[in-house]
Every structure is written in C-alpha cells, then in structure tokens.
Tab-separated table of C-alpha atoms in Angstrom:
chain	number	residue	atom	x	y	z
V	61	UNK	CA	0.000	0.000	0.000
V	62	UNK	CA	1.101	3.118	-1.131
V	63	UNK	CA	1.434	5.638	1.569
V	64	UNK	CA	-0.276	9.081	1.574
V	65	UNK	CA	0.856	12.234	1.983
V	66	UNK	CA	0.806	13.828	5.677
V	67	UNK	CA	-2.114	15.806	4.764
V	68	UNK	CA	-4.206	13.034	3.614
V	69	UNK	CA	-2.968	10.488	6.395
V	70	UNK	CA	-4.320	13.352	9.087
V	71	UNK	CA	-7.315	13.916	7.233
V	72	UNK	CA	-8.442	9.956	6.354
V	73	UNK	CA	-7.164	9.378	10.023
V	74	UNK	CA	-9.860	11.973	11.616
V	75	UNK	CA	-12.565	11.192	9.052
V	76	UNK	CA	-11.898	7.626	10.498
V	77	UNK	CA	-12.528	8.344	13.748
V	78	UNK	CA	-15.421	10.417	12.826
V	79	UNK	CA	-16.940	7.169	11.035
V	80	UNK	CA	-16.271	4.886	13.980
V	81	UNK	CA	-18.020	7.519	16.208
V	82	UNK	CA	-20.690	7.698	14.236
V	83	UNK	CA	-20.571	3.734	13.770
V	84	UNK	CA	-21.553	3.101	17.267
V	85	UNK	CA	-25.093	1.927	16.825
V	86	UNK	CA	-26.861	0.235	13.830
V	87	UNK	CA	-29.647	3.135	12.482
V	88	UNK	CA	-32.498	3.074	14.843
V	89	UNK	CA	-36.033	3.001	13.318
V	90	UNK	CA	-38.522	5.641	14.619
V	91	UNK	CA	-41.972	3.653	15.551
V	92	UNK	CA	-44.467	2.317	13.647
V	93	UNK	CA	-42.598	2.366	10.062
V	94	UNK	CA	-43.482	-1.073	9.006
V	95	UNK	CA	-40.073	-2.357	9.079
V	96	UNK	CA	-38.223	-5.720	9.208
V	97	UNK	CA	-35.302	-5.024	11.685
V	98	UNK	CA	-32.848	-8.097	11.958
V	99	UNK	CA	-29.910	-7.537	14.765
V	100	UNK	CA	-27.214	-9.712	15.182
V	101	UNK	CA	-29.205	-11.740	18.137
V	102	UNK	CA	-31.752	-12.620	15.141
V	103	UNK	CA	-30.584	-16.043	12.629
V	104	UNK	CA	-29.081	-12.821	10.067
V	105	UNK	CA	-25.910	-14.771	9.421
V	106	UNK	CA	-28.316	-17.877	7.475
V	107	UNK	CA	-29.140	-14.967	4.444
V	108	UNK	CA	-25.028	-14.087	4.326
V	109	UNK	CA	-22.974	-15.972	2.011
V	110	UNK	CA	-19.499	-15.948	0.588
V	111	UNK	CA	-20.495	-15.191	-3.535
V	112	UNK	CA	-16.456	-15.465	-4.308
V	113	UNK	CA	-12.514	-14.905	-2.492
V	114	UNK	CA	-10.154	-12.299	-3.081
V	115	UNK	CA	-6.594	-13.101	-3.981
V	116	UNK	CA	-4.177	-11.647	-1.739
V	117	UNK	CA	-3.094	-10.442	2.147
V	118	UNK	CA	-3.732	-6.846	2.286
V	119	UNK	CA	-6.169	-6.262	-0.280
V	120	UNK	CA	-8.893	-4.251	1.324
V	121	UNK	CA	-10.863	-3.914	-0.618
V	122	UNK	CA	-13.682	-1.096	-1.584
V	123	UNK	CA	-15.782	-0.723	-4.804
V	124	UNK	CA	-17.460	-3.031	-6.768
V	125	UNK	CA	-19.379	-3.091	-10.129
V	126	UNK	CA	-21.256	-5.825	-12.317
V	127	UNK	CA	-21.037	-5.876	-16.177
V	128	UNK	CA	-24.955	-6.454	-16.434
V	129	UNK	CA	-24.007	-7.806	-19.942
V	130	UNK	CA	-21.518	-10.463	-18.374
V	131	UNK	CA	-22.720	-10.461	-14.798
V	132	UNK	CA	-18.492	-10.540	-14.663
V	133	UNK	CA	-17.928	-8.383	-11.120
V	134	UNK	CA	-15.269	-6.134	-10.809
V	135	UNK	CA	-13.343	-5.303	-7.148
V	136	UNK	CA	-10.861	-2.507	-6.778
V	137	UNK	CA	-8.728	-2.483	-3.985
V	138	UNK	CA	-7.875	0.897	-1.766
V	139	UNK	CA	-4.644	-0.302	-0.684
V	140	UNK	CA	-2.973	-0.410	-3.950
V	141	UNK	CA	-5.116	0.327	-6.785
V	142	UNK	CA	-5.489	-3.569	-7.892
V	143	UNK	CA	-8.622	-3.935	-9.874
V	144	UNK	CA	-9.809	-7.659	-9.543
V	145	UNK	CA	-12.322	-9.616	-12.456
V	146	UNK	CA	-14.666	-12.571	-11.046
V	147	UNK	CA	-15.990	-14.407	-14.002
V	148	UNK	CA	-19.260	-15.700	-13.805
V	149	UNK	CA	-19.499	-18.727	-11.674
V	150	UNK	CA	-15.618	-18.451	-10.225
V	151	UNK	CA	-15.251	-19.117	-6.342
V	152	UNK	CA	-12.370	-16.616	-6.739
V	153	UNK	CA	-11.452	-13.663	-8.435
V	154	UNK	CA	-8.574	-12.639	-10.601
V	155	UNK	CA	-6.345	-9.536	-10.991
V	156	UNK	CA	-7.632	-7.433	-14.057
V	157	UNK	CA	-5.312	-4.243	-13.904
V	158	UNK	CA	-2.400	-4.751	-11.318
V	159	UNK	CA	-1.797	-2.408	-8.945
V	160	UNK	CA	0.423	0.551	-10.221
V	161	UNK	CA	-1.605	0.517	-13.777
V	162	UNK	CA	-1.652	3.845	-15.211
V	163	UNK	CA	-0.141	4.873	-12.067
V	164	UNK	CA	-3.559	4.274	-9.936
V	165	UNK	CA	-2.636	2.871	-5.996
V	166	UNK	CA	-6.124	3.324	-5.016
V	167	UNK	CA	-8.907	1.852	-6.967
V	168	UNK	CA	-12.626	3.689	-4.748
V	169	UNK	CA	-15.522	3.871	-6.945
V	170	UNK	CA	-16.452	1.355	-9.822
V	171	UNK	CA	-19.126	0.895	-12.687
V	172	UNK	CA	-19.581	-0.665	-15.440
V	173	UNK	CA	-21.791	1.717	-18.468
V	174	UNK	CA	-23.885	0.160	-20.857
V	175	UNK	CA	-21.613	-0.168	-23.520
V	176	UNK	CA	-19.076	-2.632	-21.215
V	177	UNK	CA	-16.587	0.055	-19.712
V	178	UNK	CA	-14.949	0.014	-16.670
V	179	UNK	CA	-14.596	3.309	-14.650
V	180	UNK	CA	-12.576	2.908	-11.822
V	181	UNK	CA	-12.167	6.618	-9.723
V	182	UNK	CA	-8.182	7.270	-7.602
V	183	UNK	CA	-9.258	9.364	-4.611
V	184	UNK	CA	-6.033	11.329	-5.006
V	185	UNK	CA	-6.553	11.973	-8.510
V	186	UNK	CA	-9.958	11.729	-10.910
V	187	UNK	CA	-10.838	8.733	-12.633
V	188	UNK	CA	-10.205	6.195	-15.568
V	189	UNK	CA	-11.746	4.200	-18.042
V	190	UNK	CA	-10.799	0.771	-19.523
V	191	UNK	CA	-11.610	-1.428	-21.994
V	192	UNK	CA	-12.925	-4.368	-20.178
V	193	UNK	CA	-12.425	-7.075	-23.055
V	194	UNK	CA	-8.544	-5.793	-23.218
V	195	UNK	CA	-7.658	-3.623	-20.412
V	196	UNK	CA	-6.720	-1.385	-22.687
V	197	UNK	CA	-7.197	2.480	-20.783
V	198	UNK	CA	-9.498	4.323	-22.929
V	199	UNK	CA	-9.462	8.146	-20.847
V	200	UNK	CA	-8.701	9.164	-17.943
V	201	UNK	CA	-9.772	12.576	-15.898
V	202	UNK	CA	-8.320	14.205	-13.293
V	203	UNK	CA	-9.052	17.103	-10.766
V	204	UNK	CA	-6.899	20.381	-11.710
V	205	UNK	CA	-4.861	21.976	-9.259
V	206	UNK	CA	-3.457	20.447	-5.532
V	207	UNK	CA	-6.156	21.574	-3.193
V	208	UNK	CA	-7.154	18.545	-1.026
V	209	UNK	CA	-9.768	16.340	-2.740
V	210	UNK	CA	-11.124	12.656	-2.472
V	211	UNK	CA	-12.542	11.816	-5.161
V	212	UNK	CA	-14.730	9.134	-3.826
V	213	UNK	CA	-17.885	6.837	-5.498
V	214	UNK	CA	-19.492	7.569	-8.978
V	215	UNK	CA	-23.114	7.084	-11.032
V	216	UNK	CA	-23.723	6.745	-14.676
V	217	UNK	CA	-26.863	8.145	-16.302
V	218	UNK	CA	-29.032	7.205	-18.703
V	219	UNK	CA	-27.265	9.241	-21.669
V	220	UNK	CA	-23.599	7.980	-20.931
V	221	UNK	CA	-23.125	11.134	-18.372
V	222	UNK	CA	-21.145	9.795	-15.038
V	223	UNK	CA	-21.052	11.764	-11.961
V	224	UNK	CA	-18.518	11.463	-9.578
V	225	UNK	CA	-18.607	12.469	-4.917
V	226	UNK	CA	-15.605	14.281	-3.612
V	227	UNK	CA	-16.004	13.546	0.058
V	228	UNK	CA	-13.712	16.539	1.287
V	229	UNK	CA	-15.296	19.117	-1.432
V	230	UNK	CA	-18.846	18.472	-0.808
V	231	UNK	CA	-18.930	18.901	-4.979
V	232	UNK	CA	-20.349	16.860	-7.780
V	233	UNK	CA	-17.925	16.201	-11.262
V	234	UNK	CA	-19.418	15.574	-14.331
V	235	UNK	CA	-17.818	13.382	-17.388
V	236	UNK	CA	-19.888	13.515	-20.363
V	237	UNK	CA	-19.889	11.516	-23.089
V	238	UNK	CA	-18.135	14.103	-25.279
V	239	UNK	CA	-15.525	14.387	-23.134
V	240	UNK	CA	-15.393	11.031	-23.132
V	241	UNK	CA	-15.113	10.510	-26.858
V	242	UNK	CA	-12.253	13.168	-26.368
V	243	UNK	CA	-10.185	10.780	-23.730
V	244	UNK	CA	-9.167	13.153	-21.345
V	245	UNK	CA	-9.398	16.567	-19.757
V	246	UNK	CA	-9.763	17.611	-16.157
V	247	UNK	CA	-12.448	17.120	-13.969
V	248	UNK	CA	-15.451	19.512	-13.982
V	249	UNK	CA	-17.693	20.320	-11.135
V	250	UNK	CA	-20.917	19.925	-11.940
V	251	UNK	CA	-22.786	20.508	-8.833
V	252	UNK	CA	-21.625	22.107	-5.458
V	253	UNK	CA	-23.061	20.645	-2.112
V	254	UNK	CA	-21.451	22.160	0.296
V	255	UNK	CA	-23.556	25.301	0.936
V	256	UNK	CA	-26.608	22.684	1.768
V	257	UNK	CA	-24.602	20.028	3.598
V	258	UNK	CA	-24.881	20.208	7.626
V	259	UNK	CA	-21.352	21.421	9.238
V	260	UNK	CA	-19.357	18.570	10.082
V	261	UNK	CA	-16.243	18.734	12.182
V	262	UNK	CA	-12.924	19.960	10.495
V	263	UNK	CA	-11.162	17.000	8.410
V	264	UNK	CA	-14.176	15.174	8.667
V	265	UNK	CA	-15.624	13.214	5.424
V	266	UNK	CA	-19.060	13.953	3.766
V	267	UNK	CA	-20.146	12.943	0.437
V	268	UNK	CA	-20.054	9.592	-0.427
V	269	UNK	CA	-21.649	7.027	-2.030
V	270	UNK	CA	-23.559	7.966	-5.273
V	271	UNK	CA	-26.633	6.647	-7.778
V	272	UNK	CA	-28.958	8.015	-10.115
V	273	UNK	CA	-32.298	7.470	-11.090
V	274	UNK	CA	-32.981	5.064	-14.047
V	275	UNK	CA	-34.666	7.459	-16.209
V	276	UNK	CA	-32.082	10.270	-15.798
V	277	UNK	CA	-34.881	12.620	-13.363
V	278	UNK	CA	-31.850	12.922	-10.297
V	279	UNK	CA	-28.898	11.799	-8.402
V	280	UNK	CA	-28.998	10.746	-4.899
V	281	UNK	CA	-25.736	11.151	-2.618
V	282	UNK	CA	-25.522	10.846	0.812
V	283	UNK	CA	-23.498	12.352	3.390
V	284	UNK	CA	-22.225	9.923	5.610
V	285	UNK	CA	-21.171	12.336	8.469
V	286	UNK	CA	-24.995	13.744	9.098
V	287	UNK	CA	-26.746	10.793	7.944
V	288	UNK	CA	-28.405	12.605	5.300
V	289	UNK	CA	-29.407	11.815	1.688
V	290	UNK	CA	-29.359	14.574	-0.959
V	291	UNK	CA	-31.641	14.659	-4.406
V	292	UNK	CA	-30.003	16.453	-7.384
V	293	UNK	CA	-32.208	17.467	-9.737
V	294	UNK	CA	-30.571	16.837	-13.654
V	295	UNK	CA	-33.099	18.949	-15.525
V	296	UNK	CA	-33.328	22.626	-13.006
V	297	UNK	CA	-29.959	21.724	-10.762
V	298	UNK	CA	-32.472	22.343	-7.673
V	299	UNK	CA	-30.427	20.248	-4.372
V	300	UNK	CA	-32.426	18.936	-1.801
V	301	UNK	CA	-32.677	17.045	1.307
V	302	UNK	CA	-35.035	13.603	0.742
V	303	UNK	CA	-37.119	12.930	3.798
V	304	UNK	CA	-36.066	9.960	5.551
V	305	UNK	CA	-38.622	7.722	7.571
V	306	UNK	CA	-37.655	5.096	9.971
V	307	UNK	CA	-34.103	5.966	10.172
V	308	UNK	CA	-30.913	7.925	9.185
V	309	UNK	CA	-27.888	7.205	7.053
V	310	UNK	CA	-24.827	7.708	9.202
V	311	UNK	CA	-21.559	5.724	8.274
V	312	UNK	CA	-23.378	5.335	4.659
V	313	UNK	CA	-20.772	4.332	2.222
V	314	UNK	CA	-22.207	2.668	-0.805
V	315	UNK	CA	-25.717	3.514	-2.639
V	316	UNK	CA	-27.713	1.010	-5.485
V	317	UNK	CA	-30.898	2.142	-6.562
V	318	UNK	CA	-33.017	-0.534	-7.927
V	319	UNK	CA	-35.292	0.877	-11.100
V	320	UNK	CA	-38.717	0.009	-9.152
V	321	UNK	CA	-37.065	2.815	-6.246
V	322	UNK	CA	-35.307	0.484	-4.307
V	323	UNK	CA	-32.757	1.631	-2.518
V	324	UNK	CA	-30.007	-0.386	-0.957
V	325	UNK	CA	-27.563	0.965	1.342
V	326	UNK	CA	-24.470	-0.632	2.927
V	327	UNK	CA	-23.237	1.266	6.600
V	328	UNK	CA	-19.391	0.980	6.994
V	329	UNK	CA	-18.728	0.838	10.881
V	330	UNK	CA	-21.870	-0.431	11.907
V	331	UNK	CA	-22.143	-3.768	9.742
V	332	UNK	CA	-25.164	-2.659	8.753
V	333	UNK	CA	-27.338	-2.970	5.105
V	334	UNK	CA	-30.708	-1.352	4.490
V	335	UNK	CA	-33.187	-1.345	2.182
V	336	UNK	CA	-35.246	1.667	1.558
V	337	UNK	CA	-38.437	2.252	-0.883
V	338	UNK	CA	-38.269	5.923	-2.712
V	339	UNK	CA	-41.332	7.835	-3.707
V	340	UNK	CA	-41.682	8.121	-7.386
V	341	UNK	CA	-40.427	11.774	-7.729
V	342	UNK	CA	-37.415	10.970	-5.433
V	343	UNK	CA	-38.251	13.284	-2.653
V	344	UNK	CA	-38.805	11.034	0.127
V	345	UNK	CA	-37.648	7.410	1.601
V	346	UNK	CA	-38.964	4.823	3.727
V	347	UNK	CA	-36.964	2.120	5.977
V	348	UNK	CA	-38.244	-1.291	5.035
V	349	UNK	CA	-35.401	-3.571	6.133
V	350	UNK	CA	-32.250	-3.543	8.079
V	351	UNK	CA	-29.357	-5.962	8.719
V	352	UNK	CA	-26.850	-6.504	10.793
V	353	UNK	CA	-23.709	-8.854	11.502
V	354	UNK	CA	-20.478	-8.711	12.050
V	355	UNK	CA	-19.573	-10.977	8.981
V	356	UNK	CA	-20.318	-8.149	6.730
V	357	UNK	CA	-17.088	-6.936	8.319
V	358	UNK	CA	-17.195	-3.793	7.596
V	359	UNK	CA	-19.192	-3.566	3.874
V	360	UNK	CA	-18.461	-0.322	1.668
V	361	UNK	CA	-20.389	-1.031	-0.996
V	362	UNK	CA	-22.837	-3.478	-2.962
V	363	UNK	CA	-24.530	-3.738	-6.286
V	364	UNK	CA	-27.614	-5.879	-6.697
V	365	UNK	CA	-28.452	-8.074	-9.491
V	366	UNK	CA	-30.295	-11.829	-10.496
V	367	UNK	CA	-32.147	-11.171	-6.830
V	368	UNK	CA	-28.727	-11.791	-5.098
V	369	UNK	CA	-26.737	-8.475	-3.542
V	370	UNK	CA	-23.168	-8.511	-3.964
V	371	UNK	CA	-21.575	-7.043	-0.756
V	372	UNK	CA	-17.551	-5.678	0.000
V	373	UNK	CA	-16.045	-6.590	2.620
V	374	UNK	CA	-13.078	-4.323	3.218
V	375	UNK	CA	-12.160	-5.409	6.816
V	376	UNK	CA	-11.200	-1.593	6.860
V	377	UNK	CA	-10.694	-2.226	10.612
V	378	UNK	CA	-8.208	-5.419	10.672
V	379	UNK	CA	-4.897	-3.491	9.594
V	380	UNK	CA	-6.266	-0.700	6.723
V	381	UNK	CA	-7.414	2.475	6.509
V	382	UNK	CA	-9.923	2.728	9.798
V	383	UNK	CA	-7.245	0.708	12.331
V	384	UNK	CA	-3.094	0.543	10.678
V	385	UNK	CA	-2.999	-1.209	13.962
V	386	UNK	CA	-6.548	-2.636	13.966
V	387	UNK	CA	-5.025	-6.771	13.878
V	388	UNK	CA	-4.411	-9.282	10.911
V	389	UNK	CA	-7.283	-9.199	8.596
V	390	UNK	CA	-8.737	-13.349	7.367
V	391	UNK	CA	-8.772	-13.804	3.518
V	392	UNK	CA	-10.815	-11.139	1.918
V	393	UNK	CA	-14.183	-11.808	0.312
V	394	UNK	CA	-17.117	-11.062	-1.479
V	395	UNK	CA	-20.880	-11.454	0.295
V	396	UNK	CA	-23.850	-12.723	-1.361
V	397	UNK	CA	-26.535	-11.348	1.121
V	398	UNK	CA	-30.531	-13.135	0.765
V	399	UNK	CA	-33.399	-11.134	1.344
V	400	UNK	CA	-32.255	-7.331	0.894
C-alpha cells in the first residue's frame, strides 16, 4: 500500500474516527414504520454468504461493479489500486489491472456503463476508463490543481453522463460523453453541495456514495457524516434534502438504486445494510429492512443483481485504513446477502 501524503494520512485518520463515532449503533427506526429489523441476536448470518474470495493479504478492498451484460464483477482495492475480475461462476477472483496501472494505488468507486466500460475513480486523482475485453485504458480525468480532494464513489446516467462524490469538497464532477469521446481533460464540477450540507467537524468526510435514477430525473448522494441523503435534480440543478422515515444514514458508504425505487444501502462501521423504498419523484424514503452482523465486516459497498446483492467486505478495521494497527485481517471476500 502506497502511503499518503501527511495531509491526507491526518485527514483519512480523523474522518476515520469520525466514522467509527458515528458507527456506534446500527440506524435506529422511529416507531411504527413497518419495518423488518434483523440484529445480530436474530438467525441474520443464514441470508449471508461468501459469492467469491479475493486473492491476496492486504487487499482491502472497496468498490465493486457488475457488467450487467456479463454479470463478470469487478473489485478494486484501496490499498494499492489492484482492480480484480470474477468471471461468472468463479469461487475466486482474478487480478484485471495490477496495482500501479496507469499509475492508480487506489482503486474507490467502480461501474460498469452500458456499452461494457470500466470506470474505476483514484481518490487522489480523478478517474479512468478501460476497456474491459482488453484492459486497454481508454481516458482518464483528473481534478486540476493540488487543493485537497477525495474523489470518492461515482453514477452513470441514462445518456452515458457519469457523476462522480468528492467527500472533502462536498462537490459533484461531471464526465460527459463528449468528453469522453475526447479521452481526457480535467475534472469539472458539476454541482456544489457544500452550501446545503450540515457542518461537520474539520477534516471530517461527507459525500459519499452515489446513484442516479434510471430514467435520468436525479442523483442521490448521501453524506455519511450527518446521515443525510441529498436529491439532485438533472433537468433545473435544484439540491435537496429527501425525507427519511424510519431511520438515518450515518456511516453510509455505498448507494444502489433498484429501477422500481429500491434503494439499498451498505453502513461501513456499523455492519449494517438497508433497504429503503423511494417515492416516485425521489423526494422522500422509507426504511423497510435492516441488517446486521459482524460478517459483513465492515461492507463499503454493494450492487444488486439476479435477486442476489453482492456485498464488500473491506475489513477496513483489521490493519487498513480505519485501524493501521486494527489486527491481521482473514482472507478477503465477497458477500452474497438473501433477502435485501
């Protein structure tokens, strides 16, 4: 693992602490929401499965994506950038693009578009894109200037138009596909946050995970520091808060939005997933299911498909980013969580 500069050691070291404060308790449902809460006294660990292993000691890893055309799955690793391929039906996965490709030594956000690339985001710098039949890297993007940044999670549109979190920013970039087609350039901001995000303490982390709606209406993003989930409007730019019933979404990491208005959410520090049920315009969200066990050890993200959800395990804790000193982590896997 590539070590960061002081400034971004002090500043992932207090947004860690800020996550495991906030981690302290699963979200706690207000009454009578109608939902299925499963704690880890309750038989959770029956619906969590191992869906495939993860090559390598200190892997930790953080974002996955499915090629919906493939069902392949795609890891990237935050300790060094390694992007790992499972093939369909593989108990364990592969290396795709070795760590150090392109110079990448963090791999944070992945998806897959419709038309079979990989984006893969470098918190330190932007993002790239690859050719996922040949590895090949088809452009790359990356945020101008040396003011601190973490470029975090990302969402693709409808129309080819991916939007990517910066978590110390509070903005939104934009790649379109013209600037796509042209391979590289820097990052744009499309959308600042930070004048309606809720102050957090200095160094602490906000934005985070990131998805969009299937017919290209809004993004949702959440801030992981106030539990809150933010609607961007695509057509007027209008930012607001969506109403949450039943619960908040502190130590939120990773977002999938189903196209019925399912939402699934994975909670780093608290081993926690939920499942949520939008309204049709997007303004509001209702709790319908949480779980919560300590084999999800520490989940950062998921992406649901074939009516299974695909779950990271980063072990963030054992040795990585949240604990250097955190203990040994066991061989790093993928979950296959039932009934989210």
């Amino acid at each position: 693992m590539r070590l960061l500069p002081p400034a971004w050691t002090t500043a992932l070291t207090t947004a860690a602490a800020a996550a495991l404060t906030l981690g302290a308790a699963p979200p706690a449902p207000t009454a009578n929401t109608h939902t299925s809460q499963i704690s880890q006294t309750s038989p959770v660990s029956s619906l969590i499965s191992t869906a495939f292993s993860i090559p390598g000691a200190r892997v930790y890893p953080e974002g996955i994506a499915s090629d919906a055309r493939t069902h392949t799955v795609y890891v990237g690793s935050y300790a060094d950038g390694t992007v790992y391929r499972a093939r369909p039906g593989r108990s364990e996965a592969e290396v795709f693009l070795p760590s150090g490709t392109d110079g990448r030594r963090t791999a944070n956000g992945l998806r897959v578009d419709a038309r079979g690339r990989l984006w893969v985001t470098d918190s330190t710098t932007g993002v790239a894109v690859y050719d996922t039949a040949t590895g090949a890297r088809l452009a790359h993007f990356e945020v101008a200037g040396d003011a601190p940044r973490f470029v975090n999670d990302l969402t693709i549109t409808p129309d080819g138009t991916a939007y990517l979190t910066d978590s110390v920013r509070g903005v939104l970039y934009r790649v379109t596909p013209a600037q796509l087609a042209a391979g590289s350039g820097p990052l744009t901001e499309a959308h600042d946050l930070s004048p309606a995000l809720r102050p957090r303490p200095a160094g602490a982390y906000g934005l985070n995970g990131i998805t969009s709606d299937r017919t290209g209406r809004y993004l949702l993003t959440v801030d992981m520091a106030a539990g809150d989930l933010y609607r961007v409007d695509l057509r007027s730019g209008a930012i607001r808060r969506v109403t949450l019933t039943g619960a908040d979404l502190k130590a939120a990491d990773g977002l999938d939005l189903s196209p019925g208005g399912t939402l699934r959410v994975a909670h780093n520090t608290t081993n926690t997933l939920t499942r949520w049920q939008l309204t049709h315009d997007g303004t509001r969200a209702r709790l319908l299911r949480t779980l919560t066990d300590p084999s999800l050890q520490i989940p950062t993200t998921l992406t649901h498909s074939g009516g299974r959800t695909l779950v990271v395990r980063s072990q963030f804790d054992k040795g990585g980013p949240l604990a250097p000193h955190g203990g040994t982590p066991t061989p790093f896997t993928i979950a296959s969580v039932h009934g989210l």
